[in-house]
Tab-separated table of C-alpha atoms and ligand atoms in Angstrom:
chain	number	residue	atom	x	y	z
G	149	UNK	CA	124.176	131.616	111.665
G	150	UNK	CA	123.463	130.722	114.932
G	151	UNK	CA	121.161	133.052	117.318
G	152	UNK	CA	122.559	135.047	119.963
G	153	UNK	CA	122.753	133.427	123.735
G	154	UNK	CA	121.007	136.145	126.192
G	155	UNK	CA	119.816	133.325	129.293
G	156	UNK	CA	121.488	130.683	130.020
G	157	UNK	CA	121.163	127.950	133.084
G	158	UNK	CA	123.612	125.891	134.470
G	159	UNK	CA	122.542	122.942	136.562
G	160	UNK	CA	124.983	119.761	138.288
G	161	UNK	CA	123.870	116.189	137.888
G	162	UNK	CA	124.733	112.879	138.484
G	163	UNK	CA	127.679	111.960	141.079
G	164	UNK	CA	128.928	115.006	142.427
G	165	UNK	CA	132.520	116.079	142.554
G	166	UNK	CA	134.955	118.379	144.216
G	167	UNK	CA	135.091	121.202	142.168
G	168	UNK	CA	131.888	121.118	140.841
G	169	UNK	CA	131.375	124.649	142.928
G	170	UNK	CA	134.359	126.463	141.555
G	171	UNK	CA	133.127	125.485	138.231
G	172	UNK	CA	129.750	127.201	138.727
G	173	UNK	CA	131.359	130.433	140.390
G	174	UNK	CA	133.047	130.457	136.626
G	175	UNK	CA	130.309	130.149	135.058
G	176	UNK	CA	128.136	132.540	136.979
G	177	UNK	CA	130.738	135.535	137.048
G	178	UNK	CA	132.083	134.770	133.261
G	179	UNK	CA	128.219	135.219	132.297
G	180	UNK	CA	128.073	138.603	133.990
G	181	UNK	CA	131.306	139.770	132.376
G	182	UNK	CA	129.108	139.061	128.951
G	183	UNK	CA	126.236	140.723	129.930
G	184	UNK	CA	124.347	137.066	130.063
G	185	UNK	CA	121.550	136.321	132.277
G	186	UNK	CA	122.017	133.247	134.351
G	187	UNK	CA	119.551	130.906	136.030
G	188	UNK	CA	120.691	127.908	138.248
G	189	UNK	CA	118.598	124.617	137.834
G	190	UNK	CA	118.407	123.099	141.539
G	191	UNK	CA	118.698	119.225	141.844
G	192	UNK	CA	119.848	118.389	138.639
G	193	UNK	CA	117.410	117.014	135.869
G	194	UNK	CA	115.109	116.705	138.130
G	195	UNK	CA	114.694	120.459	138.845
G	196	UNK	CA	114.776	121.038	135.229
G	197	UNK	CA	111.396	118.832	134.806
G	198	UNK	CA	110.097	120.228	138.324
G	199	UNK	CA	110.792	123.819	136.896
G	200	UNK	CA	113.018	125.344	139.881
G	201	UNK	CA	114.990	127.452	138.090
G	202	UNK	CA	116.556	130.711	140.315
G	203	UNK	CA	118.508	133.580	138.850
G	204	UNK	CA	122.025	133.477	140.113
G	205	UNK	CA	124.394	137.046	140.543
G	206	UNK	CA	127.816	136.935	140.830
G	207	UNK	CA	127.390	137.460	144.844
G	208	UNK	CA	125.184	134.178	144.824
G	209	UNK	CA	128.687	132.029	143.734
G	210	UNK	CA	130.893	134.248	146.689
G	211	UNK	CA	132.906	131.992	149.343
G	212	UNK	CA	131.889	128.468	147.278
G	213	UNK	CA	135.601	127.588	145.128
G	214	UNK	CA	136.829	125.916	148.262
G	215	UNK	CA	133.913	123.679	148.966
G	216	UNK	CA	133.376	120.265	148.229
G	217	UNK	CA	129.280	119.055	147.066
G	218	UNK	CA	127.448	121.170	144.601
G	219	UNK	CA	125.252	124.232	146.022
G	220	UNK	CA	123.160	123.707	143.560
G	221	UNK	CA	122.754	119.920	144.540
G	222	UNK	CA	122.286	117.050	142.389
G	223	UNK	CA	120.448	113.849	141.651
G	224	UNK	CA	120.044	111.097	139.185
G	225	UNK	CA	116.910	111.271	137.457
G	226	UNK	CA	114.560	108.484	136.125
G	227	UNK	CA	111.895	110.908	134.289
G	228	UNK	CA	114.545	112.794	132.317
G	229	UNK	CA	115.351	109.304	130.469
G	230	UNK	CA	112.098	109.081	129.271
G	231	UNK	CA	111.017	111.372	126.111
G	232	UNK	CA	107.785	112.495	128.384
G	233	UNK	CA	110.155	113.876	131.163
G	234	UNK	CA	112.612	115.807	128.501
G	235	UNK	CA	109.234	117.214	127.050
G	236	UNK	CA	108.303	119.042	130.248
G	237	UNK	CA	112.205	119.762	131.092
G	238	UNK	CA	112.130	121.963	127.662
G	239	UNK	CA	108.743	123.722	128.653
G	240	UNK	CA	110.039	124.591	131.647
G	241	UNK	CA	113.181	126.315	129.750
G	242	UNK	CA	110.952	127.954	127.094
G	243	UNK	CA	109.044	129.515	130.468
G	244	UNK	CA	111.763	131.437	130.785
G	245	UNK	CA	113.329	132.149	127.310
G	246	UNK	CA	116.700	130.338	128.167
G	247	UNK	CA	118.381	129.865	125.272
G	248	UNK	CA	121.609	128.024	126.128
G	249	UNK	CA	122.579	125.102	128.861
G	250	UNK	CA	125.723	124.414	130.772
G	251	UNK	CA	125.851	120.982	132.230
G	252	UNK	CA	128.321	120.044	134.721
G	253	UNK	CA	128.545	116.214	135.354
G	254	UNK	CA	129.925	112.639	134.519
G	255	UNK	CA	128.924	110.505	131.781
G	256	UNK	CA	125.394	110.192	132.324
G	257	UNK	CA	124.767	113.611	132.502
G	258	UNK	CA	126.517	114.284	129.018
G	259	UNK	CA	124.062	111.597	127.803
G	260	UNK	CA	121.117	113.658	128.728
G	261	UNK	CA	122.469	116.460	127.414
G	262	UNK	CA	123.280	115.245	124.092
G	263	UNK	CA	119.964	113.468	123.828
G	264	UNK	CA	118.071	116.296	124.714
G	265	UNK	CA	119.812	118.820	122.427
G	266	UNK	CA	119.403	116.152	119.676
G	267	UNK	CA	115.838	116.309	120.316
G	268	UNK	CA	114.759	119.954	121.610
G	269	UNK	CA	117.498	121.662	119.271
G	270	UNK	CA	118.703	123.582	122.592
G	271	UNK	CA	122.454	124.237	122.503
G	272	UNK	CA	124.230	122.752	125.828
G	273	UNK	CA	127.413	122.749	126.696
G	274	UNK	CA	128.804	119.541	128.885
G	275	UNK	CA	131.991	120.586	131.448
G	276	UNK	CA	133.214	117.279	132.773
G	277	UNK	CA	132.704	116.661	136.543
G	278	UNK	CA	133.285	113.264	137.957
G	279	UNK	CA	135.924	111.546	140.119
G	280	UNK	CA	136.202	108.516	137.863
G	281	UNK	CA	137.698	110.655	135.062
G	282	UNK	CA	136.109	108.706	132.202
G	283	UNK	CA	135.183	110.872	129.652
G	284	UNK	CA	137.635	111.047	126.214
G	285	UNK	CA	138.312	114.537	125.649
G	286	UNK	CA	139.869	115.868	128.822
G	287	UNK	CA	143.350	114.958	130.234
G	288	UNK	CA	141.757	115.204	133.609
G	289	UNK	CA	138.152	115.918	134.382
G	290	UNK	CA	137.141	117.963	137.454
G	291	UNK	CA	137.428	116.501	140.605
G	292	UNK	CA	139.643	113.155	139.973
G	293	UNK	CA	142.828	114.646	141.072
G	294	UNK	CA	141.051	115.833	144.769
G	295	UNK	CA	139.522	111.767	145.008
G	296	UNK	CA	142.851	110.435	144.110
G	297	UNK	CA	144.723	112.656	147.216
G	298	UNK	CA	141.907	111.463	149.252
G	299	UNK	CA	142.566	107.914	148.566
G	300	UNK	CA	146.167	108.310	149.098
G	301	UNK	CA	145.737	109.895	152.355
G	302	UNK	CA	143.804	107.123	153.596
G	303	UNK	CA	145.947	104.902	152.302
G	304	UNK	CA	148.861	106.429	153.682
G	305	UNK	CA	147.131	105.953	157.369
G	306	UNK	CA	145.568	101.955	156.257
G	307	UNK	CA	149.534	101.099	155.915
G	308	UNK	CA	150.635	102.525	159.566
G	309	UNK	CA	148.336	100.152	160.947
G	310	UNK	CA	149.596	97.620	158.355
G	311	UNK	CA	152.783	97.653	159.008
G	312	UNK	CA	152.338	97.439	162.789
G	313	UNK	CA	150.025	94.043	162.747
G	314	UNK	CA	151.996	92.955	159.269
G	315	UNK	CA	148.515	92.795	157.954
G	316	UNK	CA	147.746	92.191	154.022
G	317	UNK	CA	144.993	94.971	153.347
G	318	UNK	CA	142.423	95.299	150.595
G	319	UNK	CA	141.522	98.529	150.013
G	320	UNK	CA	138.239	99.288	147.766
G	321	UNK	CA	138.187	102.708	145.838
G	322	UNK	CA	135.575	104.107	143.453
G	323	UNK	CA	135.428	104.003	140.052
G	324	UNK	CA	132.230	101.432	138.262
G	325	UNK	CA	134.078	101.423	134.701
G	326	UNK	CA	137.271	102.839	135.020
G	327	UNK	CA	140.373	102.260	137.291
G	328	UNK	CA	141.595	105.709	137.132
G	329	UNK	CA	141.391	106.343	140.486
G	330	UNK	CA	142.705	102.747	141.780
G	331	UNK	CA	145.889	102.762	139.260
G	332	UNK	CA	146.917	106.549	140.903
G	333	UNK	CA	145.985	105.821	144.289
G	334	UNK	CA	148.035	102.495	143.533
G	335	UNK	CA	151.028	104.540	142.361
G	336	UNK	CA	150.673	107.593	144.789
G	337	UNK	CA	150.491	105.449	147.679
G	338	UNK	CA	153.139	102.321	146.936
G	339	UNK	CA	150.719	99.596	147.029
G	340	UNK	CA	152.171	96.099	146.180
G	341	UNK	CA	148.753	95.041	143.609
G	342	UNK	CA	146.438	96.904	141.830
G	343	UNK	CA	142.939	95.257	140.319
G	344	UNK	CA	141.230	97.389	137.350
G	345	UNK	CA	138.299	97.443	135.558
G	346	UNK	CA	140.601	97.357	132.612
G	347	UNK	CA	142.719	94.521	133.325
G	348	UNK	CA	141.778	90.471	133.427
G	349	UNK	CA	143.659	88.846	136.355
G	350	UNK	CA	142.505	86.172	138.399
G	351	UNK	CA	142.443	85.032	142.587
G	352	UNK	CA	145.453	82.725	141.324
G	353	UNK	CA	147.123	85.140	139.561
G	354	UNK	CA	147.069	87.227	142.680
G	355	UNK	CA	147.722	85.067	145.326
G	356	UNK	CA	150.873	84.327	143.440
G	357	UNK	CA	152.338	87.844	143.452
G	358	UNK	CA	151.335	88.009	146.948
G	359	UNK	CA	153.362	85.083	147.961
G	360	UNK	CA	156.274	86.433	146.027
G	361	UNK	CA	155.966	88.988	147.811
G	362	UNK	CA	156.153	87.558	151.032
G	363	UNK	CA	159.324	85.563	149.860
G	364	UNK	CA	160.934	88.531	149.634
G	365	UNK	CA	160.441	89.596	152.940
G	366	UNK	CA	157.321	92.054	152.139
G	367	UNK	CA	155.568	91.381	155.508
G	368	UNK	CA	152.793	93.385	154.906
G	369	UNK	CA	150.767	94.284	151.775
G	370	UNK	CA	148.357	96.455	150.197
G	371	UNK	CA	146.213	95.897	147.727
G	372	UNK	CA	144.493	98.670	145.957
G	373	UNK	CA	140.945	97.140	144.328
G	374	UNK	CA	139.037	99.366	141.967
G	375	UNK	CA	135.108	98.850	142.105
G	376	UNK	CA	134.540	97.943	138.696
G	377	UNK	CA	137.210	94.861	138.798
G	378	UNK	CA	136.600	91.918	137.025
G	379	UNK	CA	137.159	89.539	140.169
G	380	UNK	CA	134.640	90.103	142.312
G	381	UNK	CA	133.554	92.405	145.489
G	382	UNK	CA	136.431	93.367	147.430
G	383	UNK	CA	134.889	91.362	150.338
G	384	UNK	CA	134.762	87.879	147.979
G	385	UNK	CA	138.550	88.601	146.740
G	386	UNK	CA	140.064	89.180	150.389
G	387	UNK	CA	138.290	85.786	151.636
G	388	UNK	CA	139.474	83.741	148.462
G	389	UNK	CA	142.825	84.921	148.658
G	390	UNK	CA	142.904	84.534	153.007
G	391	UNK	CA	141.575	80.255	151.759
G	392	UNK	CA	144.855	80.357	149.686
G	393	UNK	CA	147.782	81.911	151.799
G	394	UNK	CA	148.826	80.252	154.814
G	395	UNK	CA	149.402	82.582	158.453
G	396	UNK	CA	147.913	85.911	156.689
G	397	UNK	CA	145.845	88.537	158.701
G	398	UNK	CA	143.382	89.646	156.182
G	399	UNK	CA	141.491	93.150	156.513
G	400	UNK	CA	139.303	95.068	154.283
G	401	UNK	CA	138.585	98.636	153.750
G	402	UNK	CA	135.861	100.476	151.485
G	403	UNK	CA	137.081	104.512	151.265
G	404	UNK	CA	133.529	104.822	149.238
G	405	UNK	CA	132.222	108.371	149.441
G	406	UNK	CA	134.688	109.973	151.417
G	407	UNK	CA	136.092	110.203	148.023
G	408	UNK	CA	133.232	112.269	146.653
G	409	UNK	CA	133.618	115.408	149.035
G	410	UNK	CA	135.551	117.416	150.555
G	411	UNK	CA	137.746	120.680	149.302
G	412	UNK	CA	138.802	120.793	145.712
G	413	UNK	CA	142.657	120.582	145.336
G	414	UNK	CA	144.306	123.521	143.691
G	415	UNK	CA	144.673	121.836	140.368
G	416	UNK	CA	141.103	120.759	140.378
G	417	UNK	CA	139.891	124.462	141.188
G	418	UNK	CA	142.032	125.433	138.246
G	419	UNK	CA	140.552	123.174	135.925
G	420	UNK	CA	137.324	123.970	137.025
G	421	UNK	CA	137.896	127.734	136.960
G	422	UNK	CA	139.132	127.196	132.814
G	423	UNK	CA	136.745	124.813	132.123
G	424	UNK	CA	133.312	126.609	133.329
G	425	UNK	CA	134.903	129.714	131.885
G	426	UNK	CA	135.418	128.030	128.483
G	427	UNK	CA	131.997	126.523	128.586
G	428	UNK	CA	130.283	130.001	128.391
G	429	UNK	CA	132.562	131.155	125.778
G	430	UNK	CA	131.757	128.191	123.636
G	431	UNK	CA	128.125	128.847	124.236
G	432	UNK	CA	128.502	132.788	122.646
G	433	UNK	CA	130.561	131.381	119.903
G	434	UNK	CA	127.462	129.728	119.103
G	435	UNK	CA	129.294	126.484	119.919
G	436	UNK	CA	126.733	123.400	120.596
G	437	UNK	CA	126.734	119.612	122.029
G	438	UNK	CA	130.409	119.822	122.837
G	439	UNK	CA	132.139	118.935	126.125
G	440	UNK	CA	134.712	121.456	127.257
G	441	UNK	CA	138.112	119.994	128.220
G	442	UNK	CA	141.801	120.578	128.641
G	443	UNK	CA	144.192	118.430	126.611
G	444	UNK	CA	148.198	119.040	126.919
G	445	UNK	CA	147.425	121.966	128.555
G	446	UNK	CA	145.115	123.510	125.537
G	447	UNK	CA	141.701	123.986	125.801
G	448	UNK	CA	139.295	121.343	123.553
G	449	UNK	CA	136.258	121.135	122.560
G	450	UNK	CA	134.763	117.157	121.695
G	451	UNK	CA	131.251	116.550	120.433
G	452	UNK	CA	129.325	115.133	123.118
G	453	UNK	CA	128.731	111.677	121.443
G	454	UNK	CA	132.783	111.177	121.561
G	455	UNK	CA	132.806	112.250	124.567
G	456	UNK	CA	130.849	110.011	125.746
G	457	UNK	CA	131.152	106.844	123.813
G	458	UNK	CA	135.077	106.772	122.885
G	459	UNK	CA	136.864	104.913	126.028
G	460	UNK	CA	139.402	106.926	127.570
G	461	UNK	CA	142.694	104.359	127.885
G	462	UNK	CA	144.409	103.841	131.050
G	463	UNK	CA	148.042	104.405	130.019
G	464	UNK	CA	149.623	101.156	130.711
G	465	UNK	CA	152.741	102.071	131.201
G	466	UNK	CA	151.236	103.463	134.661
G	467	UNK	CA	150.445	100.408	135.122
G	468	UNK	CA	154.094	99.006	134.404
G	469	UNK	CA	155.692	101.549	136.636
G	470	UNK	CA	153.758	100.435	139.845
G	471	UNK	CA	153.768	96.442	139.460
G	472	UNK	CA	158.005	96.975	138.454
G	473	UNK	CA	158.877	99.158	141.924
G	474	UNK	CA	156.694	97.406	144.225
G	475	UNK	CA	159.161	94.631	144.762
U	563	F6P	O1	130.513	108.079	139.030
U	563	F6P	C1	131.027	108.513	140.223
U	563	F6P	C2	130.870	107.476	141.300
U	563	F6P	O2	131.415	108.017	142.472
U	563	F6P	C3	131.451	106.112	141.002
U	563	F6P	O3	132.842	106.038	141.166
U	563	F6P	C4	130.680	105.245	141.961
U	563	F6P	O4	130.641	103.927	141.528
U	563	F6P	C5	129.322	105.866	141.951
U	563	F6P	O5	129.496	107.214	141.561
U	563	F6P	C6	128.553	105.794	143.233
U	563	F6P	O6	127.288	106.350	143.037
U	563	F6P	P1	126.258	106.702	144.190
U	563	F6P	O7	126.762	107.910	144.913
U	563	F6P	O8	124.979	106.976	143.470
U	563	F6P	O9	126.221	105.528	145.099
C-alpha cells in the first residue's frame, strides 16, 4: 500500500517550453483542490540541490497560462548527474517532508527523475515538456505544436523574400535527435526538401531534387534542415550544394530559440492544462516513475524508462506527403 501524498514540489528543467507555465498553474490549483501542500523548486535541479524550495498558492500561478518561459526558471544541471549531488537534492526534500515530485521537462529531465526515484525511493511524476517532442508515450508533448507555428510563421515571411530575389533558402530549425519539428514545419509551410535526423540522404542526393526542381520551373526553394541531420551544419550543406548548382543565390537562416518562447498555442495550453492535472492525480493514486501523456486523445501513463529509452517514430508517411506535393 502506498503512503499518502500530503507535500509535493514541482520544479521545470532542462530546455524550456511554451506551456511549461500553464502546466504548473495545473498543477498548483489541482493540488489545492486535494487539500495538497505545494512547494515550487526554483532553477530546476539545481535548486533542488541548492535547497530553494517556496510554497506556491493558487494566486502565485494567476495571469501565467499565456506566457511563454517557465516562472519557475530552469537550468541543466551537472551536480544532479552525479550520486553526491542527488544525495543533497533528497536532504533538501526530507527538510521539508515532501513526499511526492512533479517534473516538467524533456528527456533529460525524465532521466533524473527516474534515476533519482530508483535510488531515493521518492515517487515523481514526469509531464513531458519539450519542443522536440521526443518522448514515446505522448502523441504530442507540451510545447511542440507552439515551436512548430513559430517555425511556420517564419517560414512563411523567409519565402516572401524568396520568391522576390528567386533565392534557394536553407532554413535551420531545432530539434538535436528528432526531426519532429523540421518534418511539420516542412509540411505546414510547403517547403520543396526536408533533412531529418531520421533519414540518410546525401549533398548529391539533394542537389539532384533541387535541380529537378528547377527544371520544372520552381525558381525558388526552401529547404527545411533539422539540427540533428546527418549531413552536416546547415552552413556546410548550403555551401556544398551553392559548389554544385550553377546561377543559384544561396541564403541561410537559423530560427534557433525564437522557437523556445513565446505564448503557448491553445492546443498546447490544453495539453498542458490535462497533463499537469493528471500528473497530481497519478501522484494520489499512489502512481510512481511514470510520465503522464495523452495518446488518441486518452490519457496514459508510461514508466519513465520507456519513456525515455523507446524512440518515438516519425510517421513516414508525413514524410511521403511533403516530398509527393512539393513538385
Ligand atoms: O531540447 C530542446 C532544444 O531546444 C533542442 O531542440 C535544441 O537542440 C536544444 O534544446 C538547445 O539547447 P540550449 O538552449 O541549451 O542551447
Amino acid at each position: 500500500m502506498s503512503q499518502k501524498i500530503n507535500r509535493i514540489a514541482v520544479f521545470t528543467s532542462g530546455g524550456d517550453a511554451p506551456g511549461m507555465n500553464a502546466a504548473l498553474r495545473a498543477v498548483v490549483r489541482t493540488a489545492a483542490h486535494e487539500k495538497l501542500i505545494v512547494y515550487g523548486i526554483m532553477n530546476g535541479y539545481e535548486g533542488m540541490i541548492n535547497g530553494a524550495l517556496k510554497k506556491l498558492d493558487v494566486r502565485d500561478v494567476g495571469n501565467i497560462i499565456q506566457r511563454g518561459g517557465t516562472f519557475l526558471k530552469t537550468a541543466r544541471s551537472q551536480e544532479f548527474m552525479t550520486k553526491k549531488g542527488r544525495e543533497k537534492a533528497f536532504a533538501q526534500l526530507q527538510k521539508l517532508n515532501i513526499d511526492g515530485l512533479v517534473a516538467l521537462g524533456g528527456n533529460g529531465t525524465l532521466t533524473g527523475a527516474d534515476i533519482f526515484q530508483r535510488e531515493h525511493g521518492m515517487p515523481c511524476i514526469g509531464v513531458p515538456c519539450t519542443i522536440d517532442n521526443d518522448l514515446y508515450g505522448t502523441d504530442t508533448t507540451i510545447g511542440f505544436d507552439t515551436a512548430v507555428n513559430t517555425a511556420i510563421e517564419a517560414v512563411d515571411k523567409i519565402r516572401d523574400t524568396a520568391e522576390s530575389h528567386n533565392r534557394l533558402f536553407f532554413i535551420e530549425v531545432m530539434g538535436r535527435h528528432a526531426g519532429f519539428i523540421a518534418l511539420y514545419t516542412a509540411i505546414g509551410s510547403g517547403a520543396g526538401n526536408v533533412l531529418l535526423p531520421e533519414k540518410e540522404t546525401s549533398i548529391h542526393d539533394l542537389v539532384e531534387t533541387l535541380k529537378a526542381a528547377e527544371e520544372r520551373k520552381r525558381l525558388f526553394n526552401l529547404v527545411i534542415v533539422a539540427e540533428g541531420n546527418k549531413i552536416g551544419s546547415v552552413h556546410e550543406i548550403a555551401k556544398k550544394v551553392e559548389a554544385q548548382m550553377e546561377n543559384v543565390d544561396v541564403r541561410v537562416t537559423v530560427i534557433g530559440h525564437l522557437q523556445r518562447g513565446g505564448s503557448p498555442s491553445g492546443y498546447d495550453r490544453l495539453l498542458a492544462t490535462r497533463l499537469g492535472y493528471a500528473a497530481v492525480e497519478a501522484l494520489i493514486d499512489g502512481h510512481s516513475n511514470v510520465m503522464v501523456g495523452i495518446s488518441n486523445n486518452q490519457l496514459k501513463h508510461t514508466p519513465m524508462a520507456y519513456a525515455i529509452k523507446n524512440e518515438k517514430e516519425l510517421n513516414m508517411e508525413i514524410l511521403h506527403l511533403a516530398e509527393m506535393l512539393s513538385i
